[in-house]
PDB file of C-alpha atoms and ligand atoms in Angstrom:
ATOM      1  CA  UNK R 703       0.000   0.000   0.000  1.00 88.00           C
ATOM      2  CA  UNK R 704       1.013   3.304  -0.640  1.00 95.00           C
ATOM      3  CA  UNK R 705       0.380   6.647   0.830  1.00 96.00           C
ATOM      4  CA  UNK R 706      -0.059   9.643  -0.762  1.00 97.00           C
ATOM      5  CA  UNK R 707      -0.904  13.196   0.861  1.00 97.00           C
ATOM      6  CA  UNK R 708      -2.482  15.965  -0.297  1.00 97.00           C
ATOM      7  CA  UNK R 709      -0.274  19.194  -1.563  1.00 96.00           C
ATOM      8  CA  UNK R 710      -1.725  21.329   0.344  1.00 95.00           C
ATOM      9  CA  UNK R 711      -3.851  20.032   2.698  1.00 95.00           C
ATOM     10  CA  UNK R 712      -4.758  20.834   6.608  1.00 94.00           C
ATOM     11  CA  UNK R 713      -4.857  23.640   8.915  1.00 93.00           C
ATOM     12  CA  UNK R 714      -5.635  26.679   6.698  1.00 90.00           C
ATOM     13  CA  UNK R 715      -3.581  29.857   7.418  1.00 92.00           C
ATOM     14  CA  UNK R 716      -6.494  31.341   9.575  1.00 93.00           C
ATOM     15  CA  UNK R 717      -6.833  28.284  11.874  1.00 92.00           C
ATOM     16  CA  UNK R 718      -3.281  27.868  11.732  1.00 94.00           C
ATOM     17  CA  UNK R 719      -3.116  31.897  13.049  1.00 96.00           C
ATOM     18  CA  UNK R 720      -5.928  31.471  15.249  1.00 95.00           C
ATOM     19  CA  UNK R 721      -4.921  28.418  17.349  1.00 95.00           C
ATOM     20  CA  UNK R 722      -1.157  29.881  17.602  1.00 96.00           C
ATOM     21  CA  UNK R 723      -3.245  33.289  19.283  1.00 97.00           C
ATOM     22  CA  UNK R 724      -5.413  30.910  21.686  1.00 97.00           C
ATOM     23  CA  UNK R 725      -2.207  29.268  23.000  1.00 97.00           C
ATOM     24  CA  UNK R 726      -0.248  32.582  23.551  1.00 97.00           C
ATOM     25  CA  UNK R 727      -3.043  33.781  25.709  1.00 97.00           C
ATOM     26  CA  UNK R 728      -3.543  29.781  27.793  1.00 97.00           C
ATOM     27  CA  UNK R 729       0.317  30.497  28.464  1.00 97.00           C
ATOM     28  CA  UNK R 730      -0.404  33.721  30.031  1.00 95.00           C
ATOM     29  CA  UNK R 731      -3.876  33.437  31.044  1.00 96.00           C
ATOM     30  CA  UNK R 732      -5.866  30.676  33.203  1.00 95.00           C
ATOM     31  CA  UNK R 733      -8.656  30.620  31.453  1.00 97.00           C
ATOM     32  CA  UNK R 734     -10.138  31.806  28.156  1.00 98.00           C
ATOM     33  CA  UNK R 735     -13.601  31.710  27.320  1.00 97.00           C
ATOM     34  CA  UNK R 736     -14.520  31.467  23.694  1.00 96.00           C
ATOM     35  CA  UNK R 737     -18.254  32.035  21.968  1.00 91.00           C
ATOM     36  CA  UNK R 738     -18.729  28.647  20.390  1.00 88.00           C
ATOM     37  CA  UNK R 739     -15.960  26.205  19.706  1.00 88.00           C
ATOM     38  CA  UNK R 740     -12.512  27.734  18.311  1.00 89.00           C
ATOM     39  CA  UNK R 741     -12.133  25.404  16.023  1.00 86.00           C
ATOM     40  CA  UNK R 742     -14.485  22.658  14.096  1.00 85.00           C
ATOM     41  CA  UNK R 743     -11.942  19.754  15.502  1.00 90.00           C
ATOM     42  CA  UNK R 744     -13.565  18.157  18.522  1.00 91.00           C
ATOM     43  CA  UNK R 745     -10.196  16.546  19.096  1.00 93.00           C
ATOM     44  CA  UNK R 746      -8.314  20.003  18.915  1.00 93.00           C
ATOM     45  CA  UNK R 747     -10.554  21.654  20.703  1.00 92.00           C
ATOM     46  CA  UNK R 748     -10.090  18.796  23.986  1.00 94.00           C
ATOM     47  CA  UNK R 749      -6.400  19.676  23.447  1.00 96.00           C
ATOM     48  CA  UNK R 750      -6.923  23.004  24.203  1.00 96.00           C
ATOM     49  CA  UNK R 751      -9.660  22.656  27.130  1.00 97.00           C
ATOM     50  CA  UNK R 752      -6.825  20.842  28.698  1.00 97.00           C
ATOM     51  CA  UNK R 753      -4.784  24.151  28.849  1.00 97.00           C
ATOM     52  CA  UNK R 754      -7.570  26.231  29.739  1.00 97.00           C
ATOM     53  CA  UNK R 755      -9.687  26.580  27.491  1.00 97.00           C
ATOM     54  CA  UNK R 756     -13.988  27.374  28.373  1.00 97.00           C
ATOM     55  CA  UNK R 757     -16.139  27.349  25.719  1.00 96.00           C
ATOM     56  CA  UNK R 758     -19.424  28.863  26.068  1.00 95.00           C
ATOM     57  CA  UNK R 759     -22.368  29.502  24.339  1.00 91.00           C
ATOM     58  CA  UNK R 760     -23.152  33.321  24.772  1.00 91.00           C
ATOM     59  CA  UNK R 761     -21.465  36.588  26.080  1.00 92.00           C
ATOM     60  CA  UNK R 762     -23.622  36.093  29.276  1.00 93.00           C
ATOM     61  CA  UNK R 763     -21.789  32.682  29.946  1.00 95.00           C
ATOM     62  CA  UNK R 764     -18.356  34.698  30.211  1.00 96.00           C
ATOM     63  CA  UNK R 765     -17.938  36.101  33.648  1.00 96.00           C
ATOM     64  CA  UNK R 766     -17.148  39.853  33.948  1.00 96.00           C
ATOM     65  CA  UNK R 767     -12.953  40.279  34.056  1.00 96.00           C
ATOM     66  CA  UNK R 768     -12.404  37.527  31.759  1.00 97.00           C
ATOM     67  CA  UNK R 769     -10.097  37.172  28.827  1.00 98.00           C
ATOM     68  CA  UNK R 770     -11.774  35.956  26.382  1.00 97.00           C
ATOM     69  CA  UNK R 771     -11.394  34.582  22.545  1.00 97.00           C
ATOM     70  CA  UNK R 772     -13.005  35.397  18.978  1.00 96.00           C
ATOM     71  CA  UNK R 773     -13.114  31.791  16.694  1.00 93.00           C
ATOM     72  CA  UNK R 774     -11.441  32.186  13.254  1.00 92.00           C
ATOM     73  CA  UNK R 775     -15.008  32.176  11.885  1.00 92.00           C
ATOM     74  CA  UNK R 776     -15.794  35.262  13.390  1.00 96.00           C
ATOM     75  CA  UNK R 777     -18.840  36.557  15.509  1.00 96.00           C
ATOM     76  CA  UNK R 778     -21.603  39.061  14.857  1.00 97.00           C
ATOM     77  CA  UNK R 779     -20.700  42.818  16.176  1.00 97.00           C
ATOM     78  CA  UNK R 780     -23.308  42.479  18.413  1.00 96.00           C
ATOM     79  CA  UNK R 781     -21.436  39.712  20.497  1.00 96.00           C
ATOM     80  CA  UNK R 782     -18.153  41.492  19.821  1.00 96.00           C
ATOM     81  CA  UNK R 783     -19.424  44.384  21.624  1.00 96.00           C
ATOM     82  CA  UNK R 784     -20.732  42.407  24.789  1.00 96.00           C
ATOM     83  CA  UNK R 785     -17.456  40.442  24.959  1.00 96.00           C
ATOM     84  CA  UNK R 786     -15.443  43.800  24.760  1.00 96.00           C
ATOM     85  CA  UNK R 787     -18.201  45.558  27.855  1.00 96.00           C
ATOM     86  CA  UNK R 788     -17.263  42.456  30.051  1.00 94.00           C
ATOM     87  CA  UNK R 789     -13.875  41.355  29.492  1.00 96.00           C
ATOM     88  CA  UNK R 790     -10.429  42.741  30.569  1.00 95.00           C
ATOM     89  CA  UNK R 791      -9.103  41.682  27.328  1.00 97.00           C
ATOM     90  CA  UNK R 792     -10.562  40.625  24.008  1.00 97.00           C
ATOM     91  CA  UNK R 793      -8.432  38.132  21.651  1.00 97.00           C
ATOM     92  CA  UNK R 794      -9.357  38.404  18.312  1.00 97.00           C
ATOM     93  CA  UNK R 795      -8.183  35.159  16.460  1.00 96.00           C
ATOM     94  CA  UNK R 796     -10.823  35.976  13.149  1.00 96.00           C
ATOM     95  CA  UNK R 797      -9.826  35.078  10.124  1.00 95.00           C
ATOM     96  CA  UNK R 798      -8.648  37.961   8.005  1.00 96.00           C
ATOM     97  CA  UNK R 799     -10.745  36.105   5.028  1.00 95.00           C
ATOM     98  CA  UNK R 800     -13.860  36.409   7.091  1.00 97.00           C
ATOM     99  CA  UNK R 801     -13.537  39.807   8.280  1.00 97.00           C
ATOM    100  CA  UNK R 802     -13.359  40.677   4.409  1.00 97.00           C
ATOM    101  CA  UNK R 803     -16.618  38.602   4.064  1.00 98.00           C
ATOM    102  CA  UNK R 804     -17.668  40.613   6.894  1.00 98.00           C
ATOM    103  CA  UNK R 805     -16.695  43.708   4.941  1.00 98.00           C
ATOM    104  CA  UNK R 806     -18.383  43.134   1.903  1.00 98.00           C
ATOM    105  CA  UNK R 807     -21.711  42.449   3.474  1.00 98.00           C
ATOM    106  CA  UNK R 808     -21.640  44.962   5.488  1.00 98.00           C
ATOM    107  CA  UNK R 809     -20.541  47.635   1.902  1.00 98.00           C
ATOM    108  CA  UNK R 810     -23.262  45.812  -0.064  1.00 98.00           C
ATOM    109  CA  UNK R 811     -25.681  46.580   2.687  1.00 97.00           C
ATOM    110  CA  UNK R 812     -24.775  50.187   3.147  1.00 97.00           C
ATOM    111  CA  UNK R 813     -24.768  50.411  -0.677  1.00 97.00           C
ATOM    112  CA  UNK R 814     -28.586  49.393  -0.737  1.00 96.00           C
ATOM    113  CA  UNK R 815     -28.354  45.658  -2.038  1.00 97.00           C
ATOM    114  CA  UNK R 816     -30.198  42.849  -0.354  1.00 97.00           C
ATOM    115  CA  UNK R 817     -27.555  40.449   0.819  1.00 98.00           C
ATOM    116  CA  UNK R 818     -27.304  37.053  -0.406  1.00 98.00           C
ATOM    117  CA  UNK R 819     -24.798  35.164   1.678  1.00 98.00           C
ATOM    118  CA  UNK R 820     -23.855  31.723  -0.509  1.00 96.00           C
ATOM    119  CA  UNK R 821     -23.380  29.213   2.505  1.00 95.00           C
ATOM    120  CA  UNK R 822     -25.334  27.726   5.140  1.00 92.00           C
ATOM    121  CA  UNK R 823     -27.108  29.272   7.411  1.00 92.00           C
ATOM    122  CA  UNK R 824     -26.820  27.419  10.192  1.00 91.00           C
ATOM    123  CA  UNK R 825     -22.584  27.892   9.975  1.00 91.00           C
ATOM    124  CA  UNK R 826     -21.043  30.366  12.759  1.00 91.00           C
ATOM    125  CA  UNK R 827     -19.148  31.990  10.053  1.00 95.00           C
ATOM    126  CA  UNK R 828     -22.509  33.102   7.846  1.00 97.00           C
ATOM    127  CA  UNK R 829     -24.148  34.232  11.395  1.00 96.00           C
ATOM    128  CA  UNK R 830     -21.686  36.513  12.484  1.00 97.00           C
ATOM    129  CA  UNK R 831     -21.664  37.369   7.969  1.00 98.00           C
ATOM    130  CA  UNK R 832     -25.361  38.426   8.822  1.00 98.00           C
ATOM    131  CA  UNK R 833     -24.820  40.737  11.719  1.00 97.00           C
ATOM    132  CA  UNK R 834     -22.956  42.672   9.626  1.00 98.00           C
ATOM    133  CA  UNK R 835     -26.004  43.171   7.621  1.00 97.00           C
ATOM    134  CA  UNK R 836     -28.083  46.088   8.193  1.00 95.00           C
ATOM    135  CA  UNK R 837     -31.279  45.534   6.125  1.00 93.00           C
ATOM    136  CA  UNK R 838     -32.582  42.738   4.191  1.00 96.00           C
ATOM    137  CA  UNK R 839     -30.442  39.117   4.074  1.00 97.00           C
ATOM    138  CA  UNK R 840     -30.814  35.956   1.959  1.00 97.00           C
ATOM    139  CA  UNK R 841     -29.035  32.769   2.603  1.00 97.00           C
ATOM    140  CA  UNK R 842     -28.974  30.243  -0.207  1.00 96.00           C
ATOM    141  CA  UNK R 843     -27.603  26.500   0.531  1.00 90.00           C
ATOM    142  CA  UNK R 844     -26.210  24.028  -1.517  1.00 80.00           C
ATOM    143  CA  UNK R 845     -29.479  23.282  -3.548  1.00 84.00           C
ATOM    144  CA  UNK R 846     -29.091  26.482  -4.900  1.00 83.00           C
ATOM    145  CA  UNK R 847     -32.865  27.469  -4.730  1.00 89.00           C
ATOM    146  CA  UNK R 848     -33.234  31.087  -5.230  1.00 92.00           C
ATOM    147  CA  UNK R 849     -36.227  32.394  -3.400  1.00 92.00           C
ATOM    148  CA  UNK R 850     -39.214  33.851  -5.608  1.00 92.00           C
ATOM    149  CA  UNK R 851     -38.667  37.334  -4.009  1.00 92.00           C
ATOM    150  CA  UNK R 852     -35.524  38.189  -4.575  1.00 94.00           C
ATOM    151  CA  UNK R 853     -36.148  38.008  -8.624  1.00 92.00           C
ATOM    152  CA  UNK R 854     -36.103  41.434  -9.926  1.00 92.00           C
ATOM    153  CA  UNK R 855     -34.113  43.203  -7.087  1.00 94.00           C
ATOM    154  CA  UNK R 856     -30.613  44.384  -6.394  1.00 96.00           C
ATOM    155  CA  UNK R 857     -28.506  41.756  -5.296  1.00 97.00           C
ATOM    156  CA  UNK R 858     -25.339  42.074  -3.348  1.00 98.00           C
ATOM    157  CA  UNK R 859     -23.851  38.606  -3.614  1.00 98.00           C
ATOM    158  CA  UNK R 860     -20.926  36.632  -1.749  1.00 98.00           C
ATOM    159  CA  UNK R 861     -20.203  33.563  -0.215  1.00 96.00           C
ATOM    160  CA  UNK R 862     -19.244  31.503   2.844  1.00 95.00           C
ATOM    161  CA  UNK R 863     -15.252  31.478   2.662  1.00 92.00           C
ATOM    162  CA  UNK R 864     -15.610  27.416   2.356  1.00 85.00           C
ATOM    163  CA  UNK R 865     -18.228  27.342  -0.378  1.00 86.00           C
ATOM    164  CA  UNK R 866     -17.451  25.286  -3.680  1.00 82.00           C
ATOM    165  CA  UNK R 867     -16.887  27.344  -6.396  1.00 85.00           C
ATOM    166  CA  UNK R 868     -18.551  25.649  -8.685  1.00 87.00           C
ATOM    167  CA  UNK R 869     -21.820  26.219  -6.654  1.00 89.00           C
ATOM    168  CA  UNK R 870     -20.994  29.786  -6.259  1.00 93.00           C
ATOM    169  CA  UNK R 871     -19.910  30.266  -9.758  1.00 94.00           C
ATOM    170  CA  UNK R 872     -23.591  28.256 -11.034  1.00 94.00           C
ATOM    171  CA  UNK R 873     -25.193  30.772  -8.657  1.00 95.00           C
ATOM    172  CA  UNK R 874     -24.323  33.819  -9.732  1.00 96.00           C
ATOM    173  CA  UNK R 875     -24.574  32.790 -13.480  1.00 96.00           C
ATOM    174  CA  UNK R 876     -28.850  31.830 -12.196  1.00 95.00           C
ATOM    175  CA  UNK R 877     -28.979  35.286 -10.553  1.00 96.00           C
ATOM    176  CA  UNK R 878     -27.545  37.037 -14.049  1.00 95.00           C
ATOM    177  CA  UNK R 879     -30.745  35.580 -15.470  1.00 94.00           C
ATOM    178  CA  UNK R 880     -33.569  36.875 -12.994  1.00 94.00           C
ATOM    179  CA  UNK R 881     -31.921  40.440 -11.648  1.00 93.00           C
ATOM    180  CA  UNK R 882     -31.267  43.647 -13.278  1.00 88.00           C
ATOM    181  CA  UNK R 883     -28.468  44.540 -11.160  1.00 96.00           C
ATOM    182  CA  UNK R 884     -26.022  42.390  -8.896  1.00 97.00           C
ATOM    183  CA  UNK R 885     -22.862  42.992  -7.659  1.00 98.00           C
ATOM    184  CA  UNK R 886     -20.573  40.123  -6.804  1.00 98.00           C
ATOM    185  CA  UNK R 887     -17.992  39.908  -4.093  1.00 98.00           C
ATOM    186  CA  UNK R 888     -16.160  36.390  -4.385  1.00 96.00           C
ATOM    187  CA  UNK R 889     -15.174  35.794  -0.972  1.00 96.00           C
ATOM    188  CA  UNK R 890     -14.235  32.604  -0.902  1.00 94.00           C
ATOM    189  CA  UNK R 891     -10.902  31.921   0.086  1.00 91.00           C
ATOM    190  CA  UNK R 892      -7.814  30.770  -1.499  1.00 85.00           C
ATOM    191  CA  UNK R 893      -6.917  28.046   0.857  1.00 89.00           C
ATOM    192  CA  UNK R 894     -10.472  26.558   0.382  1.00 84.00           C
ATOM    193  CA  UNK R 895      -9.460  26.663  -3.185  1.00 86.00           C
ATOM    194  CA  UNK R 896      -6.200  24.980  -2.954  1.00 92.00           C
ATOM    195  CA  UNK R 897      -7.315  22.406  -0.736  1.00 92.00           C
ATOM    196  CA  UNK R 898     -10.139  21.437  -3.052  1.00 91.00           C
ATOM    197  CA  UNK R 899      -8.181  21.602  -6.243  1.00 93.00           C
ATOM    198  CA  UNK R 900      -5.388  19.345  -4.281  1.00 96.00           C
ATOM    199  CA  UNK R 901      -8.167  16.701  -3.286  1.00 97.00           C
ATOM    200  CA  UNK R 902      -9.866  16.593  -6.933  1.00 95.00           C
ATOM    201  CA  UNK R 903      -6.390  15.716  -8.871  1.00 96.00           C
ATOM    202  CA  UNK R 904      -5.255  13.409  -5.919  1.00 98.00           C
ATOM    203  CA  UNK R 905      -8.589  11.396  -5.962  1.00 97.00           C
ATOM    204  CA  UNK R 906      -8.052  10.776  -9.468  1.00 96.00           C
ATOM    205  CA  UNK R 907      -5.388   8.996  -8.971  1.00 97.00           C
ATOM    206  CA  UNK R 908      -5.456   6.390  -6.039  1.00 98.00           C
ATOM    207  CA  UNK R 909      -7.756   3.685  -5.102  1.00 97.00           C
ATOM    208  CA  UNK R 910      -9.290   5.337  -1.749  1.00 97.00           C
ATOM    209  CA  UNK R 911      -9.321   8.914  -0.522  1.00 98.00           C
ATOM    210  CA  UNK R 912      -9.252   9.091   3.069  1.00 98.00           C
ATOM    211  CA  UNK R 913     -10.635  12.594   4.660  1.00 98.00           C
ATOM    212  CA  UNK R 914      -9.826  13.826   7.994  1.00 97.00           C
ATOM    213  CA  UNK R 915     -11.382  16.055   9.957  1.00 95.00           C
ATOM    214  CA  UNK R 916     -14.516  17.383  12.343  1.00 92.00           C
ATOM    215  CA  UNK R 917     -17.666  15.940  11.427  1.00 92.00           C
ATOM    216  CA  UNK R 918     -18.740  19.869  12.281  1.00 86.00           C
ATOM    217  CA  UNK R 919     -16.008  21.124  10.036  1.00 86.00           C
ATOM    218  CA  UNK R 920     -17.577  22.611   6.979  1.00 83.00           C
ATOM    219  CA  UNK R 921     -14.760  22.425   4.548  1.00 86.00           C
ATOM    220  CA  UNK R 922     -13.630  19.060   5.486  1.00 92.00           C
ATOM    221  CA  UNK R 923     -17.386  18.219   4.521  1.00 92.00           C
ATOM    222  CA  UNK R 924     -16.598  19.740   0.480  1.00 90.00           C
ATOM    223  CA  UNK R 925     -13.707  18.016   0.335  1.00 94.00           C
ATOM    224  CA  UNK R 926     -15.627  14.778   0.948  1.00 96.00           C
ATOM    225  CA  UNK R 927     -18.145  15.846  -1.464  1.00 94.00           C
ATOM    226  CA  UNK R 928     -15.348  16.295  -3.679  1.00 94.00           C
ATOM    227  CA  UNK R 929     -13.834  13.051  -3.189  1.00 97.00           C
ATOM    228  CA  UNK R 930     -17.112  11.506  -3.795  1.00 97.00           C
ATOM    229  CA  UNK R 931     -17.728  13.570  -7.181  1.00 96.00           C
ATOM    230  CA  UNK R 932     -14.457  12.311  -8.374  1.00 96.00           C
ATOM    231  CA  UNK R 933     -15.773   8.757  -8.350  1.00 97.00           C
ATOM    232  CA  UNK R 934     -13.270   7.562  -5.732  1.00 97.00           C
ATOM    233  CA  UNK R 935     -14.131   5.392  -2.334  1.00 97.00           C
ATOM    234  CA  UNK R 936     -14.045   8.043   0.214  1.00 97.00           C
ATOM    235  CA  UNK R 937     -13.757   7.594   3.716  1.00 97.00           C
ATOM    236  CA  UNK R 938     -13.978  10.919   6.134  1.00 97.00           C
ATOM    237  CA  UNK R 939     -12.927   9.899   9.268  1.00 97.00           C
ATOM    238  CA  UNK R 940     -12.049  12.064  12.465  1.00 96.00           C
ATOM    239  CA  UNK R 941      -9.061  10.465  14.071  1.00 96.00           C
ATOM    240  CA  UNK R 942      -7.208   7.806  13.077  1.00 96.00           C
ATOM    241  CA  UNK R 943      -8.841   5.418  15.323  1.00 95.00           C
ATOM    242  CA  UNK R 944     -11.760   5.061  12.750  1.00 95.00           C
ATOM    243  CA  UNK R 945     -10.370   3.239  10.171  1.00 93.00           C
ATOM    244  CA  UNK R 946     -10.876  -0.231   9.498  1.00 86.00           C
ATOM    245  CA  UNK R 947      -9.383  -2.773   7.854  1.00 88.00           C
ATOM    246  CA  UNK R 948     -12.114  -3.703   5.751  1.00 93.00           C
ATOM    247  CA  UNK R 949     -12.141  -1.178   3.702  1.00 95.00           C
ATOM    248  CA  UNK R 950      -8.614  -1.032   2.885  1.00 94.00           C
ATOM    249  CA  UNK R 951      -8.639  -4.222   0.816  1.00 93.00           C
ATOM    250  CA  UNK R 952      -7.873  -4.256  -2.747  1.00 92.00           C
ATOM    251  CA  UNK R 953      -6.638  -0.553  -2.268  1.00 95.00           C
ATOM    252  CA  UNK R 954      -3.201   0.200  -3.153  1.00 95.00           C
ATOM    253  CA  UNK R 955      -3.078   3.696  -3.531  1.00 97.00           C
ATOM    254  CA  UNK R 956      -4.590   5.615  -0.901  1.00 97.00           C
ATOM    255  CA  UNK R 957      -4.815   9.421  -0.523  1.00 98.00           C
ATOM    256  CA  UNK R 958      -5.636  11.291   2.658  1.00 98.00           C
ATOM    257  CA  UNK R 959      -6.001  15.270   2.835  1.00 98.00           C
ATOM    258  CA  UNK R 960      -7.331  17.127   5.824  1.00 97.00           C
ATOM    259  CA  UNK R 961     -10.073  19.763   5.824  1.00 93.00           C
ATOM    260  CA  UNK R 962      -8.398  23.605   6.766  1.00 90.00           C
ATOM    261  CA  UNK R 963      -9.396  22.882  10.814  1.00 89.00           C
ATOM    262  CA  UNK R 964      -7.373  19.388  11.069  1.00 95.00           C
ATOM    263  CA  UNK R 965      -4.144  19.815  13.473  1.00 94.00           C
ATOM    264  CA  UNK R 966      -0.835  18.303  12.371  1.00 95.00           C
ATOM    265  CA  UNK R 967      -1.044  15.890  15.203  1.00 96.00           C
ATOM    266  CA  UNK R 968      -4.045  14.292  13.589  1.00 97.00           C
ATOM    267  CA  UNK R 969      -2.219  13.753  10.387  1.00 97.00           C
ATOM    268  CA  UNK R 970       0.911  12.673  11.682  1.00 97.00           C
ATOM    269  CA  UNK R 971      -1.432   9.959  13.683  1.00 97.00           C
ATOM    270  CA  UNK R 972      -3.031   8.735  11.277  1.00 97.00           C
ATOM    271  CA  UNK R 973      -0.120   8.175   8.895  1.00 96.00           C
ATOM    272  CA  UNK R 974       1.341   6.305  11.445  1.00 96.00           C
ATOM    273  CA  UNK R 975      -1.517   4.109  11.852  1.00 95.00           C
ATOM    274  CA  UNK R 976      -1.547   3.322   8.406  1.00 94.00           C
ATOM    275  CA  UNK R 977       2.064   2.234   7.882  1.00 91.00           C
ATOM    276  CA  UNK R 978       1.449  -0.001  10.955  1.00 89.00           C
ATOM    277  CA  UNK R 979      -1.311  -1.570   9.010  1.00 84.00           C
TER     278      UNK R 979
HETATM  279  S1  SF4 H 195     -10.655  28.390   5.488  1.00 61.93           S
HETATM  280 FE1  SF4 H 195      -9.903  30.361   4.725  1.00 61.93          FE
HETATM  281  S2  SF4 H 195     -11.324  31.843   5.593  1.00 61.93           S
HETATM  282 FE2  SF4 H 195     -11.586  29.980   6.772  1.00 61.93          FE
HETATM  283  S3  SF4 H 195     -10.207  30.214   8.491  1.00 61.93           S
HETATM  284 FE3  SF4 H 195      -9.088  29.127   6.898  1.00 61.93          FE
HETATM  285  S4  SF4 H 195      -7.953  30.723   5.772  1.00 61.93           S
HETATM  286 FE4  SF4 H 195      -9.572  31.711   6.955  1.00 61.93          FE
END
């Protein structure tokens, strides 16, 4: 059997810059509270409750005097502003990507377009996307289903930094055909890219792809879907104590790449496990 990894593949720059802020802060302080989990790896995220690390689920679970911590995906400015009115400090570990998201929907807003956020709405990063928004907001998933009343109006148009591009790209070509005006901001980001380009031209070319990363992590998700669109046996898999032997036979060549949230550690674990096999 032989392995093959991904060129690039694993924790994305923001992560990456994120995680290195959270653990500059656990050195210094006790305890930091975060809104939501840091980072879509369960397994990470353990790691780093270990050091000190509280995650909660709203400003009025962080006690007054705190330090606490803004997730690469961002949070709405509402939260921001109730973190920075209770805590003695405020690490901000968003993702430069996002804030631009941010930025744009917060322009296309001002500038009188109804937002339509590409992504799903149910993702931190699109929620804290909408609080930026001051007026009206679409979100449009996967299907791609463009809501009756939005035919006809000004659209302001961008995209969760993990989206596919394809889907964002067939998007805005179905909005050319029922608006008069849009205005397109493509916001998602080039390590999304790279990563999914990497995983397309590596599953072409093995017997198995293996995926790792949090079930909850968006991008590891596309990169599964990507796998799968290829044509190759796909396997996404958190930690490296979920593979099985069974599906390993009659595969020679297998590939693994990591969604943008995966830690080294996972990688280098799971590597392992397979040359032991
Ligand atoms: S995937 Fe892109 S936007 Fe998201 S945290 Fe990583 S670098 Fe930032």
């Amino acid at each position: 059997m032989k392995i093959h990894i991904a060129d690039p593949t694993g924790l994305c720059f923001g992560v990456r810059r994120a995680i290195s802020k959270l653990e500059e802060e656990l050195a210094r302080s006790e305890q930091v509270y975060s809104l939501g989990s840091p980072i879509h790896n369960p397994q990470e995220t353990e790691r780093l409750s270990r050091m000190g690390l509280v995650v909660v689920e709203s400003a009025e679970d962080v006690p007054d005097g705190s330090v606490s911590f803004i997730r690469a995906h961002g949070i709405t400015p509402v939260q921001a502003e109730a973190l920075k009115k209770k805590c003695l400090k405020v690490v901000d570990g968003t993702c430069p990507f996002v804030k631009k998201a941010q930025k744009s929907a917060k322009d296309l807003s001002s500038e009188g377009y109804i937002v339509v956020i590409s992504g799903d709405r149910a993702h931190p990063e699109v929620r804290g996307i909408m609080g930026y928004v001051d007026g009206e907001v679409a979100v449009i998933s996967s299907d791609g289903v463009i809501p009756d009343n939005l035919k006809g109006r000004r659209c302001g148009i961008l995209s969760q930094t993990t989206q596919k591009v394809a889907a964002f790209a067939a998007l805005v070509s179905s909005f050319v055909k029922i608006c008069t005006e849009i205005k397109v901001y493509n916001t998602i980001c080039k390590a999304t890219l790279a990563r999914q380009d990497s995983v397309c031209r590596l599953a072409s070319k093995v017997d198995g792809m293996i995926i790792l990363g949090g079930r909850n992590s968006a991008n590891t998700k596309k990169l599964a879907e990507i796998s799968r669109d290829v044509g190759v046996s796909t396997l996404w898999i958190e930690h490296a104590g979920e593979i099985n032997r069974g599906w390993l036979q009659n595969k020679y060549d297998i590939g693994i790449a990591a969604g943008g949230s995966t830690p080294d550690w996972l990688i280098k674990d799971l590597i392992q496990k397979l040359n032991m096999m």
